[in-house]
Amino acid sequence: MASGRRFWVGGNYKMNGSKASIDGLLKMLEESQIPGNTDVVVAPPTVYLDYMNSKIPAGVFVAAQNCYKVPKGAFTAETSPAMLQDLGVGWVILGHSERRHVFGESDELIAQKVAHALSCGLKVVACIGEKLDEREKGQTNEVVNRQMRALADVISDWGNVVIAYEPVWAIGTGKTATPQQAQEVHQNLRSWLTEHVNAAVAANTRIVYGGSVNGGNCCDIGQQPDVDGFLVGGASLKPEFKQIIAAGSA
């Protein structure tokens, strides 16, 4: 982890949880030793946002897993940034690979969501990443650069943005990018930001890794100079999440 950028650890609970299980996760978070250089953000399902936010321990923040691109309207089952703010939720994850590949969200739609969320004052975790066939064809940089281009076209202030690189082939599969593979893509992304935005944004924007991160591999990946933390799926529901939170001080 490069000096000057705070480590960032996110837990994406996806469509998992109940009040009882969230109580257990809250207890785990209360017991976690959060390093002074680390931000911790957890994202329960939308129906539990208010419940979790009302009980969240100091030093941990709550995120939504998605939101829409306009303040209100006839958009059944959607949630707006204004509604999240009404609950006191300050973060949102946008562009997760499951939104892109299961629900068909395009680069353009994700960019519109990001732009609206930022304009409302939310902090955004913007997810990018390639599929297995794209990596095997050597298209990783082409894909993530295209996804970054859509974001850069709408982001004027990068201060509230965390980029999450999540290779789709490593999400929920047990396969993980090696520390070197993660570093290579993160370094490319930082170079892309230098060239297409500016050097200050490249130096200051946190780029985190996601994709089968666990207590066993987090320290090695987290020590790479351009990896600034993690967006964690399944392991965020397990006790090993405490180890991942601590990885920034390893």
PDB file of C-alpha atoms in Angstrom:
ATOM      1  CA  MET A   1       0.000   0.000   0.000  1.00  0.00           C
ATOM      2  CA  ALA A   2       1.403   3.360  -1.004  1.00  0.00           C
ATOM      3  CA  SER A   3       1.741   5.966   1.699  1.00  0.00           C
ATOM      4  CA  GLY A   4      -0.752   8.808   1.673  1.00  0.00           C
ATOM      5  CA  ARG A   5      -3.777   6.718   0.674  1.00  0.00           C
ATOM      6  CA  ARG A   6      -5.894   5.337   3.505  1.00  0.00           C
ATOM      7  CA  PHE A   7      -6.522   1.597   3.319  1.00  0.00           C
ATOM      8  CA  TRP A   8     -10.155   0.803   2.497  1.00  0.00           C
ATOM      9  CA  VAL A   9     -11.985  -2.452   3.304  1.00  0.00           C
ATOM     10  CA  GLY A  10     -15.556  -3.057   2.166  1.00  0.00           C
ATOM     11  CA  GLY A  11     -17.881  -5.946   2.921  1.00  0.00           C
ATOM     12  CA  ASN A  12     -20.552  -6.647   0.305  1.00  0.00           C
ATOM     13  CA  TYR A  13     -23.187  -8.920   1.867  1.00  0.00           C
ATOM     14  CA  LYS A  14     -25.027  -9.283  -1.464  1.00  0.00           C
ATOM     15  CA  MET A  15     -28.463 -10.978  -1.056  1.00  0.00           C
ATOM     16  CA  ASN A  16     -27.606 -12.555   2.280  1.00  0.00           C
ATOM     17  CA  GLY A  17     -28.754 -11.827   5.789  1.00  0.00           C
ATOM     18  CA  SER A  18     -31.467 -11.564   8.394  1.00  0.00           C
ATOM     19  CA  LYS A  19     -31.793  -9.392  11.459  1.00  0.00           C
ATOM     20  CA  ALA A  20     -30.332 -12.223  13.510  1.00  0.00           C
ATOM     21  CA  SER A  21     -27.319 -12.731  11.242  1.00  0.00           C
ATOM     22  CA  ILE A  22     -26.723  -8.980  10.991  1.00  0.00           C
ATOM     23  CA  ASP A  23     -26.670  -8.793  14.786  1.00  0.00           C
ATOM     24  CA  GLY A  24     -23.870 -11.362  14.672  1.00  0.00           C
ATOM     25  CA  LEU A  25     -21.988  -9.393  12.039  1.00  0.00           C
ATOM     26  CA  LEU A  26     -22.358  -6.219  14.094  1.00  0.00           C
ATOM     27  CA  LYS A  27     -20.850  -8.024  17.071  1.00  0.00           C
ATOM     28  CA  MET A  28     -17.936  -9.156  14.889  1.00  0.00           C
ATOM     29  CA  LEU A  29     -17.369  -5.593  13.705  1.00  0.00           C
ATOM     30  CA  GLU A  30     -17.434  -4.310  17.289  1.00  0.00           C
ATOM     31  CA  GLU A  31     -14.718  -6.837  18.150  1.00  0.00           C
ATOM     32  CA  SER A  32     -12.564  -5.911  15.164  1.00  0.00           C
ATOM     33  CA  GLN A  33      -9.322  -4.062  15.705  1.00  0.00           C
ATOM     34  CA  ILE A  34      -9.548  -1.382  13.022  1.00  0.00           C
ATOM     35  CA  PRO A  35      -6.121   0.095  12.208  1.00  0.00           C
ATOM     36  CA  GLY A  36      -5.887   3.859  12.334  1.00  0.00           C
ATOM     37  CA  ASN A  37      -5.117   4.034   8.608  1.00  0.00           C
ATOM     38  CA  THR A  38      -8.160   1.984   7.523  1.00  0.00           C
ATOM     39  CA  ASP A  39     -11.739   2.835   6.498  1.00  0.00           C
ATOM     40  CA  VAL A  40     -14.285   0.021   6.891  1.00  0.00           C
ATOM     41  CA  VAL A  41     -17.579   0.042   4.974  1.00  0.00           C
ATOM     42  CA  VAL A  42     -20.223  -2.715   4.929  1.00  0.00           C
ATOM     43  CA  ALA A  43     -23.122  -3.130   2.515  1.00  0.00           C
ATOM     44  CA  PRO A  44     -26.156  -5.119   3.709  1.00  0.00           C
ATOM     45  CA  PRO A  45     -29.218  -5.751   1.536  1.00  0.00           C
ATOM     46  CA  THR A  46     -31.364  -2.641   1.050  1.00  0.00           C
ATOM     47  CA  VAL A  47     -34.097  -3.829   3.421  1.00  0.00           C
ATOM     48  CA  TYR A  48     -31.570  -3.974   6.283  1.00  0.00           C
ATOM     49  CA  LEU A  49     -29.800  -0.654   5.640  1.00  0.00           C
ATOM     50  CA  ASP A  50     -31.686   1.286   8.296  1.00  0.00           C
ATOM     51  CA  TYR A  51     -31.455  -1.554  10.837  1.00  0.00           C
ATOM     52  CA  MET A  52     -27.710  -1.919  10.390  1.00  0.00           C
ATOM     53  CA  ASN A  53     -26.990   1.803  10.238  1.00  0.00           C
ATOM     54  CA  SER A  54     -28.828   2.354  13.519  1.00  0.00           C
ATOM     55  CA  LYS A  55     -26.513  -0.121  15.272  1.00  0.00           C
ATOM     56  CA  ILE A  56     -23.238   0.267  13.416  1.00  0.00           C
ATOM     57  CA  PRO A  57     -20.187   0.596  15.708  1.00  0.00           C
ATOM     58  CA  ALA A  58     -18.007   3.677  15.637  1.00  0.00           C
ATOM     59  CA  GLY A  59     -15.438   3.642  12.866  1.00  0.00           C
ATOM     60  CA  VAL A  60     -17.540   1.534  10.485  1.00  0.00           C
ATOM     61  CA  PHE A  61     -19.798   2.949   7.773  1.00  0.00           C
ATOM     62  CA  VAL A  62     -22.776   1.516   5.901  1.00  0.00           C
ATOM     63  CA  ALA A  63     -23.160   1.377   2.118  1.00  0.00           C
ATOM     64  CA  ALA A  64     -26.004   0.502  -0.189  1.00  0.00           C
ATOM     65  CA  GLN A  65     -25.353  -2.122  -2.851  1.00  0.00           C
ATOM     66  CA  ASN A  66     -27.013  -0.095  -5.610  1.00  0.00           C
ATOM     67  CA  CYS A  67     -29.063   3.020  -6.358  1.00  0.00           C
ATOM     68  CA  TYR A  68     -30.733   4.606  -9.364  1.00  0.00           C
ATOM     69  CA  LYS A  69     -29.793   7.607 -11.522  1.00  0.00           C
ATOM     70  CA  VAL A  70     -32.627  10.002 -10.608  1.00  0.00           C
ATOM     71  CA  PRO A  71     -34.077  11.383  -7.325  1.00  0.00           C
ATOM     72  CA  LYS A  72     -37.563   9.857  -7.590  1.00  0.00           C
ATOM     73  CA  GLY A  73     -40.192   8.586 -10.007  1.00  0.00           C
ATOM     74  CA  ALA A  74     -41.968   5.580 -11.483  1.00  0.00           C
ATOM     75  CA  PHE A  75     -39.084   3.120 -11.145  1.00  0.00           C
ATOM     76  CA  THR A  76     -40.472   0.125  -9.317  1.00  0.00           C
ATOM     77  CA  ALA A  77     -38.126  -1.478  -6.766  1.00  0.00           C
ATOM     78  CA  GLU A  78     -35.386   1.120  -7.249  1.00  0.00           C
ATOM     79  CA  THR A  79     -33.784   3.274  -4.534  1.00  0.00           C
ATOM     80  CA  SER A  80     -32.531   6.823  -5.011  1.00  0.00           C
ATOM     81  CA  PRO A  81     -29.475   8.498  -3.456  1.00  0.00           C
ATOM     82  CA  ALA A  82     -31.867  10.906  -1.721  1.00  0.00           C
ATOM     83  CA  MET A  83     -33.548   7.964   0.024  1.00  0.00           C
ATOM     84  CA  LEU A  84     -30.177   6.577   1.128  1.00  0.00           C
ATOM     85  CA  GLN A  85     -29.242   9.954   2.551  1.00  0.00           C
ATOM     86  CA  ASP A  86     -32.588  10.109   4.345  1.00  0.00           C
ATOM     87  CA  LEU A  87     -31.515   6.931   6.166  1.00  0.00           C
ATOM     88  CA  GLY A  88     -28.100   8.402   6.961  1.00  0.00           C
ATOM     89  CA  VAL A  89     -26.320   6.071   4.530  1.00  0.00           C
ATOM     90  CA  GLY A  90     -23.294   7.770   2.995  1.00  0.00           C
ATOM     91  CA  TRP A  91     -21.831   5.166   0.630  1.00  0.00           C
ATOM     92  CA  VAL A  92     -23.062   3.180  -2.378  1.00  0.00           C
ATOM     93  CA  ILE A  93     -21.553   0.390  -4.505  1.00  0.00           C
ATOM     94  CA  LEU A  94     -22.210   0.845  -8.233  1.00  0.00           C
ATOM     95  CA  GLY A  95     -21.330  -1.225 -11.278  1.00  0.00           C
ATOM     96  CA  HIS A  96     -20.687  -4.497  -9.466  1.00  0.00           C
ATOM     97  CA  SER A  97     -20.116  -7.325 -11.931  1.00  0.00           C
ATOM     98  CA  GLU A  98     -23.368  -8.970 -10.868  1.00  0.00           C
ATOM     99  CA  ARG A  99     -25.226  -5.769 -11.799  1.00  0.00           C
ATOM    100  CA  ARG A 100     -23.401  -5.690 -15.122  1.00  0.00           C
ATOM    101  CA  HIS A 101     -23.623  -9.374 -16.076  1.00  0.00           C
ATOM    102  CA  VAL A 102     -26.715 -10.700 -14.259  1.00  0.00           C
ATOM    103  CA  PHE A 103     -28.894  -7.609 -14.602  1.00  0.00           C
ATOM    104  CA  GLY A 104     -27.468  -6.256 -17.841  1.00  0.00           C
ATOM    105  CA  GLU A 105     -26.349  -2.820 -16.683  1.00  0.00           C
ATOM    106  CA  SER A 106     -24.280  -1.014 -19.305  1.00  0.00           C
ATOM    107  CA  ASP A 107     -21.203   1.165 -18.850  1.00  0.00           C
ATOM    108  CA  GLU A 108     -23.416   4.148 -19.740  1.00  0.00           C
ATOM    109  CA  LEU A 109     -26.087   3.393 -17.121  1.00  0.00           C
ATOM    110  CA  ILE A 110     -23.478   2.783 -14.429  1.00  0.00           C
ATOM    111  CA  ALA A 111     -21.818   6.085 -15.285  1.00  0.00           C
ATOM    112  CA  GLN A 112     -25.171   7.879 -15.014  1.00  0.00           C
ATOM    113  CA  LYS A 113     -25.756   6.314 -11.609  1.00  0.00           C
ATOM    114  CA  VAL A 114     -22.275   7.272 -10.432  1.00  0.00           C
ATOM    115  CA  ALA A 115     -22.683  10.856 -11.611  1.00  0.00           C
ATOM    116  CA  HIS A 116     -26.042  11.271  -9.864  1.00  0.00           C
ATOM    117  CA  ALA A 117     -24.893   9.631  -6.625  1.00  0.00           C
ATOM    118  CA  LEU A 118     -21.822  11.881  -6.472  1.00  0.00           C
ATOM    119  CA  SER A 119     -23.898  14.981  -7.237  1.00  0.00           C
ATOM    120  CA  CYS A 120     -26.063  14.103  -4.225  1.00  0.00           C
ATOM    121  CA  GLY A 121     -23.024  13.877  -1.952  1.00  0.00           C
ATOM    122  CA  LEU A 122     -22.738  10.105  -1.651  1.00  0.00           C
ATOM    123  CA  LYS A 123     -19.360   8.377  -1.663  1.00  0.00           C
ATOM    124  CA  VAL A 124     -19.182   5.826  -4.480  1.00  0.00           C
ATOM    125  CA  VAL A 125     -17.436   2.485  -4.855  1.00  0.00           C
ATOM    126  CA  ALA A 126     -17.268   2.093  -8.639  1.00  0.00           C
ATOM    127  CA  CYS A 127     -16.611  -1.499  -9.734  1.00  0.00           C
ATOM    128  CA  ILE A 128     -14.829  -2.596 -12.886  1.00  0.00           C
ATOM    129  CA  GLY A 129     -13.392  -5.902 -14.090  1.00  0.00           C
ATOM    130  CA  GLU A 130     -13.035  -8.378 -16.926  1.00  0.00           C
ATOM    131  CA  LYS A 131     -14.629 -11.779 -17.522  1.00  0.00           C
ATOM    132  CA  LEU A 132     -12.585 -14.975 -17.842  1.00  0.00           C
ATOM    133  CA  ASP A 133     -12.806 -15.153 -21.637  1.00  0.00           C
ATOM    134  CA  GLU A 134     -11.672 -11.537 -21.859  1.00  0.00           C
ATOM    135  CA  ARG A 135      -8.629 -12.228 -19.683  1.00  0.00           C
ATOM    136  CA  GLU A 136      -7.784 -15.360 -21.695  1.00  0.00           C
ATOM    137  CA  LYS A 137      -7.893 -13.267 -24.887  1.00  0.00           C
ATOM    138  CA  GLY A 138      -5.513 -10.714 -23.361  1.00  0.00           C
ATOM    139  CA  GLN A 139      -8.238  -8.062 -23.224  1.00  0.00           C
ATOM    140  CA  THR A 140      -8.038  -7.206 -19.510  1.00  0.00           C
ATOM    141  CA  ASN A 141      -6.612  -3.711 -19.937  1.00  0.00           C
ATOM    142  CA  GLU A 142      -8.875  -2.961 -22.891  1.00  0.00           C
ATOM    143  CA  VAL A 143     -11.982  -3.879 -20.863  1.00  0.00           C
ATOM    144  CA  VAL A 144     -11.101  -2.077 -17.645  1.00  0.00           C
ATOM    145  CA  ASN A 145      -9.889   0.994 -19.547  1.00  0.00           C
ATOM    146  CA  ARG A 146     -13.214   1.139 -21.405  1.00  0.00           C
ATOM    147  CA  GLN A 147     -15.092   0.906 -18.114  1.00  0.00           C
ATOM    148  CA  MET A 148     -12.850   3.614 -16.637  1.00  0.00           C
ATOM    149  CA  ARG A 149     -13.452   5.861 -19.654  1.00  0.00           C
ATOM    150  CA  ALA A 150     -17.213   5.781 -19.021  1.00  0.00           C
ATOM    151  CA  LEU A 151     -16.618   6.785 -15.398  1.00  0.00           C
ATOM    152  CA  ALA A 152     -14.032   9.471 -16.145  1.00  0.00           C
ATOM    153  CA  ASP A 153     -16.417  11.101 -18.621  1.00  0.00           C
ATOM    154  CA  VAL A 154     -18.849  11.913 -15.779  1.00  0.00           C
ATOM    155  CA  ILE A 155     -16.657  12.336 -12.688  1.00  0.00           C
ATOM    156  CA  SER A 156     -15.370  15.843 -12.047  1.00  0.00           C
ATOM    157  CA  ASP A 157     -14.403  15.405  -8.387  1.00  0.00           C
ATOM    158  CA  TRP A 158     -12.655  12.124  -7.576  1.00  0.00           C
ATOM    159  CA  GLY A 159     -12.433  12.825  -3.847  1.00  0.00           C
ATOM    160  CA  ASN A 160     -15.483  10.669  -3.041  1.00  0.00           C
ATOM    161  CA  VAL A 161     -14.653   7.770  -5.399  1.00  0.00           C
ATOM    162  CA  VAL A 162     -13.085   4.390  -4.637  1.00  0.00           C
ATOM    163  CA  ILE A 163     -12.370   2.186  -7.669  1.00  0.00           C
ATOM    164  CA  ALA A 164     -12.861  -1.548  -7.065  1.00  0.00           C
ATOM    165  CA  TYR A 165     -11.107  -3.830  -9.535  1.00  0.00           C
ATOM    166  CA  GLU A 166     -12.961  -7.136  -9.458  1.00  0.00           C
ATOM    167  CA  PRO A 167     -12.015  -9.699 -12.085  1.00  0.00           C
ATOM    168  CA  VAL A 168     -15.311 -11.457 -12.755  1.00  0.00           C
ATOM    169  CA  TRP A 169     -13.594 -14.836 -13.021  1.00  0.00           C
ATOM    170  CA  ALA A 170     -12.448 -14.501  -9.392  1.00  0.00           C
ATOM    171  CA  ILE A 171     -15.779 -13.562  -7.789  1.00  0.00           C
ATOM    172  CA  GLY A 172     -17.285 -16.377  -5.776  1.00  0.00           C
ATOM    173  CA  THR A 173     -15.218 -18.956  -7.634  1.00  0.00           C
ATOM    174  CA  GLY A 174     -12.445 -19.496  -5.122  1.00  0.00           C
ATOM    175  CA  LYS A 175     -10.002 -18.349  -7.813  1.00  0.00           C
ATOM    176  CA  THR A 176      -8.034 -15.269  -6.874  1.00  0.00           C
ATOM    177  CA  ALA A 177      -5.772 -13.055  -8.894  1.00  0.00           C
ATOM    178  CA  THR A 178      -2.210 -13.508  -7.715  1.00  0.00           C
ATOM    179  CA  PRO A 179      -0.724 -10.502  -5.923  1.00  0.00           C
ATOM    180  CA  GLN A 180       1.282  -9.841  -9.090  1.00  0.00           C
ATOM    181  CA  GLN A 181      -1.797 -10.027 -11.338  1.00  0.00           C
ATOM    182  CA  ALA A 182      -3.686  -7.634  -9.068  1.00  0.00           C
ATOM    183  CA  GLN A 183      -0.744  -5.224  -8.910  1.00  0.00           C
ATOM    184  CA  GLU A 184      -0.332  -5.274 -12.689  1.00  0.00           C
ATOM    185  CA  VAL A 185      -3.943  -4.239 -13.320  1.00  0.00           C
ATOM    186  CA  HIS A 186      -3.969  -1.680 -10.496  1.00  0.00           C
ATOM    187  CA  GLN A 187      -0.754  -0.151 -11.826  1.00  0.00           C
ATOM    188  CA  ASN A 188      -2.302   0.050 -15.295  1.00  0.00           C
ATOM    189  CA  LEU A 189      -5.383   1.745 -13.860  1.00  0.00           C
ATOM    190  CA  ARG A 190      -3.275   4.307 -12.030  1.00  0.00           C
ATOM    191  CA  SER A 191      -1.301   4.975 -15.232  1.00  0.00           C
ATOM    192  CA  TRP A 192      -4.588   5.366 -17.104  1.00  0.00           C
ATOM    193  CA  LEU A 193      -5.764   7.952 -14.558  1.00  0.00           C
ATOM    194  CA  THR A 194      -2.474   9.837 -14.913  1.00  0.00           C
ATOM    195  CA  GLU A 195      -2.833   9.970 -18.683  1.00  0.00           C
ATOM    196  CA  HIS A 196      -6.581  10.601 -19.003  1.00  0.00           C
ATOM    197  CA  VAL A 197      -7.441  12.574 -15.840  1.00  0.00           C
ATOM    198  CA  ASN A 198      -4.378  13.922 -14.028  1.00  0.00           C
ATOM    199  CA  ALA A 199      -1.448  12.863 -11.872  1.00  0.00           C
ATOM    200  CA  ALA A 200      -2.994  14.097  -8.621  1.00  0.00           C
ATOM    201  CA  VAL A 201      -6.139  11.999  -9.111  1.00  0.00           C
ATOM    202  CA  ALA A 202      -3.987   8.989 -10.006  1.00  0.00           C
ATOM    203  CA  ALA A 203      -1.889   9.427  -6.875  1.00  0.00           C
ATOM    204  CA  ASN A 204      -4.802   9.983  -4.492  1.00  0.00           C
ATOM    205  CA  THR A 205      -7.604   7.720  -5.755  1.00  0.00           C
ATOM    206  CA  ARG A 206      -7.905   4.457  -3.870  1.00  0.00           C
ATOM    207  CA  ILE A 207      -8.011   1.353  -6.070  1.00  0.00           C
ATOM    208  CA  VAL A 208      -9.088  -1.745  -4.158  1.00  0.00           C
ATOM    209  CA  TYR A 209      -9.175  -5.410  -5.168  1.00  0.00           C
ATOM    210  CA  GLY A 210     -12.130  -7.764  -5.021  1.00  0.00           C
ATOM    211  CA  GLY A 211     -12.484 -11.415  -5.972  1.00  0.00           C
ATOM    212  CA  SER A 212     -12.303 -14.311  -3.501  1.00  0.00           C
ATOM    213  CA  VAL A 213     -10.333 -12.259  -0.964  1.00  0.00           C
ATOM    214  CA  ASN A 214      -9.954 -14.146   2.319  1.00  0.00           C
ATOM    215  CA  GLY A 215      -7.964 -14.204   5.525  1.00  0.00           C
ATOM    216  CA  GLY A 216      -5.256 -16.280   3.883  1.00  0.00           C
ATOM    217  CA  ASN A 217      -4.446 -14.124   0.862  1.00  0.00           C
ATOM    218  CA  CYS A 218      -5.327 -10.600   2.033  1.00  0.00           C
ATOM    219  CA  CYS A 219      -1.923  -9.660   3.440  1.00  0.00           C
ATOM    220  CA  ASP A 220       0.052 -10.630   0.330  1.00  0.00           C
ATOM    221  CA  ILE A 221      -2.340  -8.834  -2.006  1.00  0.00           C
ATOM    222  CA  GLY A 222      -2.697  -5.831   0.313  1.00  0.00           C
ATOM    223  CA  GLN A 223       1.065  -5.278   0.395  1.00  0.00           C
ATOM    224  CA  GLN A 224       1.203  -4.519  -3.329  1.00  0.00           C
ATOM    225  CA  PRO A 225       2.051  -0.830  -3.865  1.00  0.00           C
ATOM    226  CA  ASP A 226      -1.025   0.008  -5.954  1.00  0.00           C
ATOM    227  CA  VAL A 227      -3.557  -2.090  -3.995  1.00  0.00           C
ATOM    228  CA  ASP A 228      -5.284   0.142  -1.456  1.00  0.00           C
ATOM    229  CA  GLY A 229      -7.612  -2.401   0.143  1.00  0.00           C
ATOM    230  CA  PHE A 230     -10.423  -4.780  -0.708  1.00  0.00           C
ATOM    231  CA  LEU A 231     -14.074  -5.140  -1.604  1.00  0.00           C
ATOM    232  CA  VAL A 232     -14.936  -8.483  -0.008  1.00  0.00           C
ATOM    233  CA  GLY A 233     -17.896 -10.750  -0.749  1.00  0.00           C
ATOM    234  CA  GLY A 234     -18.383 -14.070   1.024  1.00  0.00           C
ATOM    235  CA  ALA A 235     -15.544 -13.639   3.509  1.00  0.00           C
ATOM    236  CA  SER A 236     -17.174 -10.473   4.869  1.00  0.00           C
ATOM    237  CA  LEU A 237     -19.857 -12.749   6.366  1.00  0.00           C
ATOM    238  CA  LYS A 238     -17.259 -14.805   8.243  1.00  0.00           C
ATOM    239  CA  PRO A 239     -14.964 -14.198  11.244  1.00  0.00           C
ATOM    240  CA  GLU A 240     -11.968 -13.945   8.901  1.00  0.00           C
ATOM    241  CA  PHE A 241     -13.238 -10.504   7.885  1.00  0.00           C
ATOM    242  CA  LYS A 242     -11.485  -9.257  11.027  1.00  0.00           C
ATOM    243  CA  GLN A 243      -8.158 -10.445   9.554  1.00  0.00           C
ATOM    244  CA  ILE A 244      -8.902  -8.705   6.271  1.00  0.00           C
ATOM    245  CA  ILE A 245      -9.698  -5.443   8.090  1.00  0.00           C
ATOM    246  CA  ALA A 246      -6.323  -5.693   9.819  1.00  0.00           C
ATOM    247  CA  ALA A 247      -4.405  -6.367   6.580  1.00  0.00           C
ATOM    248  CA  GLY A 248      -3.669  -2.689   6.001  1.00  0.00           C
ATOM    249  CA  SER A 249      -1.374  -2.608   8.989  1.00  0.00           C
ATOM    250  CA  ALA A 250       0.335  -5.938   8.235  1.00  0.00           C
TER     251      ALA A 250
END
